[in-house]
PDB file of C-alpha atoms and ligand atoms in Angstrom:
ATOM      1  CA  UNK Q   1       0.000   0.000   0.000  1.00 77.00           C
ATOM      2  CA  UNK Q   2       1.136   3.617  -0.422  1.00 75.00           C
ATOM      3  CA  UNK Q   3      -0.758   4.804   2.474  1.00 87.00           C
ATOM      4  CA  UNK Q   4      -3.328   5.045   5.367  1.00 94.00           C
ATOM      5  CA  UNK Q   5      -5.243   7.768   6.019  1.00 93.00           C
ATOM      6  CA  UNK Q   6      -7.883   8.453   8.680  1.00 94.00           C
ATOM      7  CA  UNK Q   7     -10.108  10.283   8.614  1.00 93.00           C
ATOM      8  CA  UNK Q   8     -10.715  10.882   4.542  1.00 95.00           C
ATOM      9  CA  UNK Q   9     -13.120  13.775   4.019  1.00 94.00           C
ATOM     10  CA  UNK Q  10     -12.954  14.351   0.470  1.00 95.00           C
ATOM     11  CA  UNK Q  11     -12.976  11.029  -1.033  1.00 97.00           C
ATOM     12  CA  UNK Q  12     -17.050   9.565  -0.541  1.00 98.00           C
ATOM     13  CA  UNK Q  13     -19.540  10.596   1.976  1.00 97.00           C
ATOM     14  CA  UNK Q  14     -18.807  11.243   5.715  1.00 95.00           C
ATOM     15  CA  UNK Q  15     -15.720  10.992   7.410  1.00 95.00           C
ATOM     16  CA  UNK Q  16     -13.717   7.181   6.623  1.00 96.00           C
ATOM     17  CA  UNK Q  17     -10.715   5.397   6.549  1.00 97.00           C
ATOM     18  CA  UNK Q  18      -8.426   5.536   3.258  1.00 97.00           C
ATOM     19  CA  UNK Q  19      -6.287   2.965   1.783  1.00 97.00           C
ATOM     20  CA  UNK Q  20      -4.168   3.646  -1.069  1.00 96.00           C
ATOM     21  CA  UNK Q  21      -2.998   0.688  -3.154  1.00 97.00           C
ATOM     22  CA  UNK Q  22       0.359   1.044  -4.320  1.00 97.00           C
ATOM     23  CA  UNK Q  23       1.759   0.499  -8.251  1.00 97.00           C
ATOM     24  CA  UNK Q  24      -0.444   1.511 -11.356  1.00 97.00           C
ATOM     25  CA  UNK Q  25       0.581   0.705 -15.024  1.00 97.00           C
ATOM     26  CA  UNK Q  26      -1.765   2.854 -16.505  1.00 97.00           C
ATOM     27  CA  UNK Q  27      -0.173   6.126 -16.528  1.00 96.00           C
ATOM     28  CA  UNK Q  28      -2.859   8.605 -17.402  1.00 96.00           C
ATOM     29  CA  UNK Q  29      -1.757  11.876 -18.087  1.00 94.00           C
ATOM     30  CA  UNK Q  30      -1.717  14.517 -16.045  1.00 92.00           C
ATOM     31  CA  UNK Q  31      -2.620  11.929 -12.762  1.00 94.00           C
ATOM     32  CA  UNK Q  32      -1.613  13.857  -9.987  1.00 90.00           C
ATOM     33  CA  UNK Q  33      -0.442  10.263  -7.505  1.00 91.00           C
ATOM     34  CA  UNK Q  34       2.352   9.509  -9.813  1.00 92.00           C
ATOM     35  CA  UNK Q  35       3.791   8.525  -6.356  1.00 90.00           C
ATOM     36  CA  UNK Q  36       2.117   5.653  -6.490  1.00 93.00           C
ATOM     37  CA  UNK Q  37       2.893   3.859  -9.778  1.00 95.00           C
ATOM     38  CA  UNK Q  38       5.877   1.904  -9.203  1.00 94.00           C
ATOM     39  CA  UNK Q  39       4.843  -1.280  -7.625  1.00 94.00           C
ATOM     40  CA  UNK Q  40       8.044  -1.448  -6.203  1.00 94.00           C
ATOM     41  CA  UNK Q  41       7.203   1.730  -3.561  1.00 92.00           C
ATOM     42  CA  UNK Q  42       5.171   1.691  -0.974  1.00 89.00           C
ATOM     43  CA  UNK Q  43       5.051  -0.810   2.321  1.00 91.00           C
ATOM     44  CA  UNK Q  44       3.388  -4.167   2.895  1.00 93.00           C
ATOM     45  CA  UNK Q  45      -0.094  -3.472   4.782  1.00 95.00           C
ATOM     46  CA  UNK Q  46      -1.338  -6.769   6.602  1.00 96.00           C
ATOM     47  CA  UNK Q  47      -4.859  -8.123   6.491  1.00 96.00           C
ATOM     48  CA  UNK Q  48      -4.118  -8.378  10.272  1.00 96.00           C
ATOM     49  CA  UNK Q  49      -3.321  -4.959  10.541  1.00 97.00           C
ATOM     50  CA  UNK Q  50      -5.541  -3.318   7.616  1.00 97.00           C
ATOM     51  CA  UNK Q  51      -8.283  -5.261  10.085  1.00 97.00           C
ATOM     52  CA  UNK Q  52      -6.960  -3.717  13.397  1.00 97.00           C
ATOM     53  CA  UNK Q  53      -7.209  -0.169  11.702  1.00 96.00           C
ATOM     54  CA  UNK Q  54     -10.246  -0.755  10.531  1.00 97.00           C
ATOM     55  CA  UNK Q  55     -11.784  -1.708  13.962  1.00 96.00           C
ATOM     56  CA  UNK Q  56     -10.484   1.238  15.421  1.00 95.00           C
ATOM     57  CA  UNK Q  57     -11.849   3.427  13.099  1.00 95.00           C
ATOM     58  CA  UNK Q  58     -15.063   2.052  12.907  1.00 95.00           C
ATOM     59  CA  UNK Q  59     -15.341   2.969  17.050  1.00 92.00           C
ATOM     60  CA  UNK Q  60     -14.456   6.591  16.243  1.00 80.00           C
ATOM     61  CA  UNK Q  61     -17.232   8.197  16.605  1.00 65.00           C
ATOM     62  CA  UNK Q  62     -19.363   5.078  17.265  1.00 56.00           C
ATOM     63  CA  UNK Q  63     -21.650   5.817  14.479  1.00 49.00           C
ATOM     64  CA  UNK Q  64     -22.366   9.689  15.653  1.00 55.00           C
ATOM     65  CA  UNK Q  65     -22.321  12.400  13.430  1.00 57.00           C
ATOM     66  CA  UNK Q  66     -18.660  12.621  13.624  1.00 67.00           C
ATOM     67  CA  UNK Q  67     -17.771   9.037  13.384  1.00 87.00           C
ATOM     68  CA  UNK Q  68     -15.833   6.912  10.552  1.00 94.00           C
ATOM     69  CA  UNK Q  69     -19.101   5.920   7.820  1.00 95.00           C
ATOM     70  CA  UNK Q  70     -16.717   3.950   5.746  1.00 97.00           C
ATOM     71  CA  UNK Q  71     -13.583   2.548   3.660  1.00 98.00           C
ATOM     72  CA  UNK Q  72     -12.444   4.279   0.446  1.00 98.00           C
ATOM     73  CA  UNK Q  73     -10.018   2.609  -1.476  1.00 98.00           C
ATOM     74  CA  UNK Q  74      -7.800   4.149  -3.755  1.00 97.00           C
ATOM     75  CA  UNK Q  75      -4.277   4.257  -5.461  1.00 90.00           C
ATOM     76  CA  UNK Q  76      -2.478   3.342  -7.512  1.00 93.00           C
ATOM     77  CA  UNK Q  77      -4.479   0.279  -8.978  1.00 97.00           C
ATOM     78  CA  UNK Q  78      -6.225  -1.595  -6.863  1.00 98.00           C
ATOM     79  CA  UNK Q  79      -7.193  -4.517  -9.758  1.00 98.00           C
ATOM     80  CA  UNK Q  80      -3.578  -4.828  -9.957  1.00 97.00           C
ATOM     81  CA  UNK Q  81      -3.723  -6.657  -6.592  1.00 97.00           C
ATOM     82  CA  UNK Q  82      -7.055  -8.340  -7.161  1.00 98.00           C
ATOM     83  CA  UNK Q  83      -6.192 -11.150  -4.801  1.00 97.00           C
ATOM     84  CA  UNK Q  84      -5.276  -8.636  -2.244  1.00 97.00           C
ATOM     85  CA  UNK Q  85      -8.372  -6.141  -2.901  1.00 98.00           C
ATOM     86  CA  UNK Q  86     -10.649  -9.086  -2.331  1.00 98.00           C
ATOM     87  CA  UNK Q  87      -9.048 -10.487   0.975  1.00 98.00           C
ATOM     88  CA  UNK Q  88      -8.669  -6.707   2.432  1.00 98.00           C
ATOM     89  CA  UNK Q  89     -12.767  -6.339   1.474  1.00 98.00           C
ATOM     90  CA  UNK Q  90     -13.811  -9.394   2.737  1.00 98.00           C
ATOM     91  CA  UNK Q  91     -12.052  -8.308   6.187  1.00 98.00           C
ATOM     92  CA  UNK Q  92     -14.056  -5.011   5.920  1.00 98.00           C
ATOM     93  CA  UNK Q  93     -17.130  -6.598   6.108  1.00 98.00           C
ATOM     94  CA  UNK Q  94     -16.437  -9.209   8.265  1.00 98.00           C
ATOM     95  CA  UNK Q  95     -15.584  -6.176  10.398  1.00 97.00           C
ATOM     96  CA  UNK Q  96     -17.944  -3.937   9.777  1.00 97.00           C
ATOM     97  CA  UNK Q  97     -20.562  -6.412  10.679  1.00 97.00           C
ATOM     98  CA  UNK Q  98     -19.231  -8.129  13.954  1.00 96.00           C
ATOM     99  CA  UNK Q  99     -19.052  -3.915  14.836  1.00 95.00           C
ATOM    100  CA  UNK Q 100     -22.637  -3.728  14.055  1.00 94.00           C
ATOM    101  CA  UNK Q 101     -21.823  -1.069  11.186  1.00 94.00           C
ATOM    102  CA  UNK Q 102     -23.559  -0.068   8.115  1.00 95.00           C
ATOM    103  CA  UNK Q 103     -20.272   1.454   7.024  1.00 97.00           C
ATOM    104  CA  UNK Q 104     -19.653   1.586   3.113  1.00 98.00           C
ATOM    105  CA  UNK Q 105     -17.059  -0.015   0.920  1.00 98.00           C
ATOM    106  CA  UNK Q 106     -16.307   2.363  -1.963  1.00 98.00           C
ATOM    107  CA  UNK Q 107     -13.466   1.634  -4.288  1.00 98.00           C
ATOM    108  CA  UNK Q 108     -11.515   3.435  -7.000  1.00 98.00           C
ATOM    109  CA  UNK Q 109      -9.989   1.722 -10.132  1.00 98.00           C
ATOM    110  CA  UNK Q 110      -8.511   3.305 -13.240  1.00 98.00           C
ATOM    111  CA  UNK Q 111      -9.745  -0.113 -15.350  1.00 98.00           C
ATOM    112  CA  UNK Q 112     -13.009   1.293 -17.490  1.00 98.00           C
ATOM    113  CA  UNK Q 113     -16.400  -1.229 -16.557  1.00 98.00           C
ATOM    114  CA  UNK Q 114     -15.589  -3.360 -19.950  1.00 98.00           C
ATOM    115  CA  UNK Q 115     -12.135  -4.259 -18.695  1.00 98.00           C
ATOM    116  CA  UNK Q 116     -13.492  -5.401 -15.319  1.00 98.00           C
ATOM    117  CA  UNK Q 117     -16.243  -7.352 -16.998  1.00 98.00           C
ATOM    118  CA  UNK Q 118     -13.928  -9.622 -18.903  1.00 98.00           C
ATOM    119  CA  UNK Q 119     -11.600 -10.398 -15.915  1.00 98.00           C
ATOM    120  CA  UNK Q 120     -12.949 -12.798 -13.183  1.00 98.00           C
ATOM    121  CA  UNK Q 121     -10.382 -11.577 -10.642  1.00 98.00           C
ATOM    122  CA  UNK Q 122     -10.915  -8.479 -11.246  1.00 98.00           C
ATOM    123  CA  UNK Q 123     -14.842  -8.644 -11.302  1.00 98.00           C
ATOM    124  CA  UNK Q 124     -14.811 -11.221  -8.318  1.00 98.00           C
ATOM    125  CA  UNK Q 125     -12.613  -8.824  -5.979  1.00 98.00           C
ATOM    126  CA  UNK Q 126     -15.155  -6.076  -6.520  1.00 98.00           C
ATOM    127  CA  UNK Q 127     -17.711  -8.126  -5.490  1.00 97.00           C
ATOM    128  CA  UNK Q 128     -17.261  -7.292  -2.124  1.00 96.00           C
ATOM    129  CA  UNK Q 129     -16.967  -3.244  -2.539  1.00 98.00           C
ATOM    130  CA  UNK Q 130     -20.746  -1.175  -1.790  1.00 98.00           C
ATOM    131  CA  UNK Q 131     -19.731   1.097  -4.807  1.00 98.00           C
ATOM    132  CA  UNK Q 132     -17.577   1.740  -7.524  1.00 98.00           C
ATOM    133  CA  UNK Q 133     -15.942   4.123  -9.150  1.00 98.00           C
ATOM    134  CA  UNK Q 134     -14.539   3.633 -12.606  1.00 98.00           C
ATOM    135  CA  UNK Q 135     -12.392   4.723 -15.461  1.00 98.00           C
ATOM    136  CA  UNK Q 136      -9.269   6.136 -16.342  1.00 98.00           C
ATOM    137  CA  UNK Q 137      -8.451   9.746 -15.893  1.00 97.00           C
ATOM    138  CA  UNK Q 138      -8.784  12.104 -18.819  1.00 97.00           C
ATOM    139  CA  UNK Q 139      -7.127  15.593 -18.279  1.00 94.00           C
ATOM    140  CA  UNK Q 140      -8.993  16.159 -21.102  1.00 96.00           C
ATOM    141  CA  UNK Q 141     -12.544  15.902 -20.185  1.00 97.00           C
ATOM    142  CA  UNK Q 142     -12.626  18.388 -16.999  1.00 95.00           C
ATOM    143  CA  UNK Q 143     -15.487  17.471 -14.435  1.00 97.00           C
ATOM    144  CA  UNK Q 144     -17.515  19.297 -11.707  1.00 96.00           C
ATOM    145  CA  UNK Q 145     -18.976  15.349 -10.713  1.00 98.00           C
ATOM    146  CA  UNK Q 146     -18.096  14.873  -7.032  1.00 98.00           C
ATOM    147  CA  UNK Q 147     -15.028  12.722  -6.216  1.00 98.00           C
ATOM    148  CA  UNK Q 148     -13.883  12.084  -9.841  1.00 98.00           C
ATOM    149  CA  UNK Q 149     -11.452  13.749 -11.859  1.00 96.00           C
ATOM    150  CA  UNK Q 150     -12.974  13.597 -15.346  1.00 97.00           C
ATOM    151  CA  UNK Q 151     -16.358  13.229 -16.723  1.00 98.00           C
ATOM    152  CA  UNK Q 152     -16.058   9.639 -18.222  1.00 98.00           C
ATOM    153  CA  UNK Q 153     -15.528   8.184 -14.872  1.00 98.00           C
ATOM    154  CA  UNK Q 154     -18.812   6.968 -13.682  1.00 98.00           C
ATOM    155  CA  UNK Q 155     -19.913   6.198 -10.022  1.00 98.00           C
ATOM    156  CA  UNK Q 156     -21.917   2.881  -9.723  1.00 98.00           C
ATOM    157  CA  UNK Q 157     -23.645   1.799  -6.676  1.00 98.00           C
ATOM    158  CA  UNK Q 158     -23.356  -1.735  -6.278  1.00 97.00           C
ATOM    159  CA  UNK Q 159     -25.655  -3.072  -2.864  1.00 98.00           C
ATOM    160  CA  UNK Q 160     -28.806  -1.892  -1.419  1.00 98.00           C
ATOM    161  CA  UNK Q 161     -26.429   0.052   1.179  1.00 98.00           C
ATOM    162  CA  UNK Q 162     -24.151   1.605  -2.172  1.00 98.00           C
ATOM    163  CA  UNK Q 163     -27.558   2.933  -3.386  1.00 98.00           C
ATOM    164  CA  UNK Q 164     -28.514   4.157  -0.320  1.00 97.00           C
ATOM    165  CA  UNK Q 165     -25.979   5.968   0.462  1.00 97.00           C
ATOM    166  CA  UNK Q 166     -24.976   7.130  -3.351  1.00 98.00           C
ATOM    167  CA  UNK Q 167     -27.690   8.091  -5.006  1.00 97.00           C
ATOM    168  CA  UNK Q 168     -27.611  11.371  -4.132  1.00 96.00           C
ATOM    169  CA  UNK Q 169     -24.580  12.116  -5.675  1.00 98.00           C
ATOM    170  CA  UNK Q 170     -24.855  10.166  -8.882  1.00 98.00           C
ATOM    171  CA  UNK Q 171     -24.749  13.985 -11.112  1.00 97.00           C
ATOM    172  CA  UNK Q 172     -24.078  15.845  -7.644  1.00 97.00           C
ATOM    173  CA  UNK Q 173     -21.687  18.779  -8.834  1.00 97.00           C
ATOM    174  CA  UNK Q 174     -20.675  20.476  -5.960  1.00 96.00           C
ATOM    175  CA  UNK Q 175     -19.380  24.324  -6.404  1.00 95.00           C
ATOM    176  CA  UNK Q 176     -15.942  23.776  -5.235  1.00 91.00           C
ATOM    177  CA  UNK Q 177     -14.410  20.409  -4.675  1.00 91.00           C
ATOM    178  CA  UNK Q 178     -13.389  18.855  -1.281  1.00 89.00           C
ATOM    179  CA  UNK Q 179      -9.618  19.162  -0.992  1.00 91.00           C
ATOM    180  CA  UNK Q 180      -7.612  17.734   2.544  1.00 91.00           C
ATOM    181  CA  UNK Q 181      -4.640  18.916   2.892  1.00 85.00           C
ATOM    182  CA  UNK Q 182      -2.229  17.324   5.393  1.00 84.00           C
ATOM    183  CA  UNK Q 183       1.329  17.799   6.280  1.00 81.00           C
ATOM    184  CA  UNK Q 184       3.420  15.336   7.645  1.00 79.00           C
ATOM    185  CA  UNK Q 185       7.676  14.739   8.185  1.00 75.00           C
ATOM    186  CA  UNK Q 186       8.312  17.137   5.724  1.00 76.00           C
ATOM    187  CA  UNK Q 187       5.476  16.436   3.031  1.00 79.00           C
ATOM    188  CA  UNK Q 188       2.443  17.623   1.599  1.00 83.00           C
ATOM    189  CA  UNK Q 189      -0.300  15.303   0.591  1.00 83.00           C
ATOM    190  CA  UNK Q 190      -3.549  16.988  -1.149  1.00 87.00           C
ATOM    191  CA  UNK Q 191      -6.293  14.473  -0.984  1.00 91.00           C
ATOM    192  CA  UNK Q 192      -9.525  14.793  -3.168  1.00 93.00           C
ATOM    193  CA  UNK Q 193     -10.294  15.255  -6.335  1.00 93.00           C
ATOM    194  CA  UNK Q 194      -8.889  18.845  -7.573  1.00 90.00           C
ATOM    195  CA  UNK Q 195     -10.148  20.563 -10.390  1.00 91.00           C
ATOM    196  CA  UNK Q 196      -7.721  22.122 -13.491  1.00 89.00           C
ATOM    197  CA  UNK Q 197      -5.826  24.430 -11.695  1.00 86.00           C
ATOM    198  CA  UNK Q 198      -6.328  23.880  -7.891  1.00 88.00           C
ATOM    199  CA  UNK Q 199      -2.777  22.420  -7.448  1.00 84.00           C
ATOM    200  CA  UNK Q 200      -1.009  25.023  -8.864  1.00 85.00           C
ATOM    201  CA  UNK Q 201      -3.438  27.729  -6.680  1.00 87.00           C
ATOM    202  CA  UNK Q 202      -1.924  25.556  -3.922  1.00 86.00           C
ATOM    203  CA  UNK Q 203       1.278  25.754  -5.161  1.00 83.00           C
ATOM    204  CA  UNK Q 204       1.499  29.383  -5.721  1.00 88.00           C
ATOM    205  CA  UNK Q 205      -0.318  29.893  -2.017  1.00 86.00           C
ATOM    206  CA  UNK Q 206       2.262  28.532  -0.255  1.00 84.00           C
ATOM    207  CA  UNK Q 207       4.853  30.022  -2.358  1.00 82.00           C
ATOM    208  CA  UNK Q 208       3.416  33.309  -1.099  1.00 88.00           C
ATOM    209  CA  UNK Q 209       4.079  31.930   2.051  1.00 82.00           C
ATOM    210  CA  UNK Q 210       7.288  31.129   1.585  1.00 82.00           C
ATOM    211  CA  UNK Q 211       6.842  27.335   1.350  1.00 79.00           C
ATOM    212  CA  UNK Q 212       8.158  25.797  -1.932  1.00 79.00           C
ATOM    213  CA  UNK Q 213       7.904  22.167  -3.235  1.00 76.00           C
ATOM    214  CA  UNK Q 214      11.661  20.090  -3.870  1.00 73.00           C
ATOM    215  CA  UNK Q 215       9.211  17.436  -6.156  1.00 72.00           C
ATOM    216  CA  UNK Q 216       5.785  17.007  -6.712  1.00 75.00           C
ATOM    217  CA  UNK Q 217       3.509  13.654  -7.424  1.00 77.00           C
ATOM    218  CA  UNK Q 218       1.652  15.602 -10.010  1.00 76.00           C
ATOM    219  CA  UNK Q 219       4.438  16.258 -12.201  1.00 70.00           C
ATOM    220  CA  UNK Q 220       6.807  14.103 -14.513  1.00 68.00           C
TER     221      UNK Q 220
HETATM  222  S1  SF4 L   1      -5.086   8.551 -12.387  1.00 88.55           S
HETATM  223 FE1  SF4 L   1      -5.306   6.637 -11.201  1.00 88.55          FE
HETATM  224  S2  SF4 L   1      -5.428   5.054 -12.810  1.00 88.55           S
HETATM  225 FE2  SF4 L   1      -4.585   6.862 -13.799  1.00 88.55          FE
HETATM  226  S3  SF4 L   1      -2.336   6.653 -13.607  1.00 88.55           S
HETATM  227 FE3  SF4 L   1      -3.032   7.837 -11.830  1.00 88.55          FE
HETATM  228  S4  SF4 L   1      -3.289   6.317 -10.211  1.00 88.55           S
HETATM  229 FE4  SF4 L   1      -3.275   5.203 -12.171  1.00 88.55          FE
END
């Protein structure tokens, strides 16, 4: 995995936990995680311990108004690491359930619906995910849609509790989008979905401020 992240603000509905797969062949321009493409990078993240984390974040909050609603996963690819995908999703619900939690399962992949269709791992380790969200990113074809980056990707509810809870944001397009920063030993991770131009806004902000980047993820 590339990394863990609670709580995610910016990347479904509610406050969750975020897991970012690590490695990604596909190489759309203009992705701004370049970080996370070589498969190489990144550390090992345990079922045990993806499972631990999970459990703890699913008693934040206990379900208030502030507490952890669900798992987004991310990357990178995740259908690169189908076997892995599946296993870390079946431990989310196992979870979620002995917790008592109707806490969704949302999942990001770069592979377009087609692609997943005509690969059994690929279908069977989304199987277990409450909603999808698919396609590659095209820098391209701008988008106001909530949480994606370009207006092919497409946002499929996949359970009764996906619909539920994503319905509402099917052709939601929100003003401004989400953006979290966070800063941590020295780095600067923007999660969310920015729109053409927010990361150089960013960029030129903290310039002002006197705060200038040594690399980026969003650049070659
Ligand atoms: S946008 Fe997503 S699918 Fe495309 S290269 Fe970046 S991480 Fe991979």
């Amino acid at each position: 995995m590339s990394q863990v992240v609670r709580p995610v603000t910016s990347l479904g509905p509610g406050r969750r936990l975020g897991v970012w797969f690590q490695g990604c062949p596909l190489a759309c321009p203009g992705c701004m995680s370049r970080h996370t493409w070589d498969p190489s990078g990144g550390a090992e993240l345990t079922v045990e311990r993806f499972t631990a984390l999970w459990r703890e974040a699913l008693a934040d909050g206990t379900g208030g108004s502030d507490g952890i609603v669900g798992l987004t996963v991310s990357g990178g690819e995740p259908l690169e690491q189908p076997q892995a995908l599946a296993e870390l999703l079946a431990a989310a619900d196992e979870e979620r359930h002995r917790a008592g939690r109707a806490a969704d399962l949302l999942v990001y992949t770069g592979w377009e619906p087609a692609e997943i269709e005509a690969d059994p791992a690929a279908t069977a380790a989304l199987a277990g995910a409450d909603a999808v969200i698919t396609g590659r990113y095209r820098a391209g074809q701008p988008t106001a849609l909530i949480w994606r980056g370009s207006e092919n990707q497409r946002l499929t509810p996949r359970t009764a509790l996906g619909r539920e809870r994503y319905a509402p944001y099917l052709d939601h397009r929100p003003e401004r989008p989400e953006l979290q920063v966070r800063v941590t030993a020295g780095e600067l991770r923007v999660i969310g979905v920015p729109r053409p131009g927010d990361l150089g806004r960013i960029e030129r902000d903290l310039a002002g401020r006197g705060v200038t980047f040594r690399e980026t993820s969003w650049r070659p």
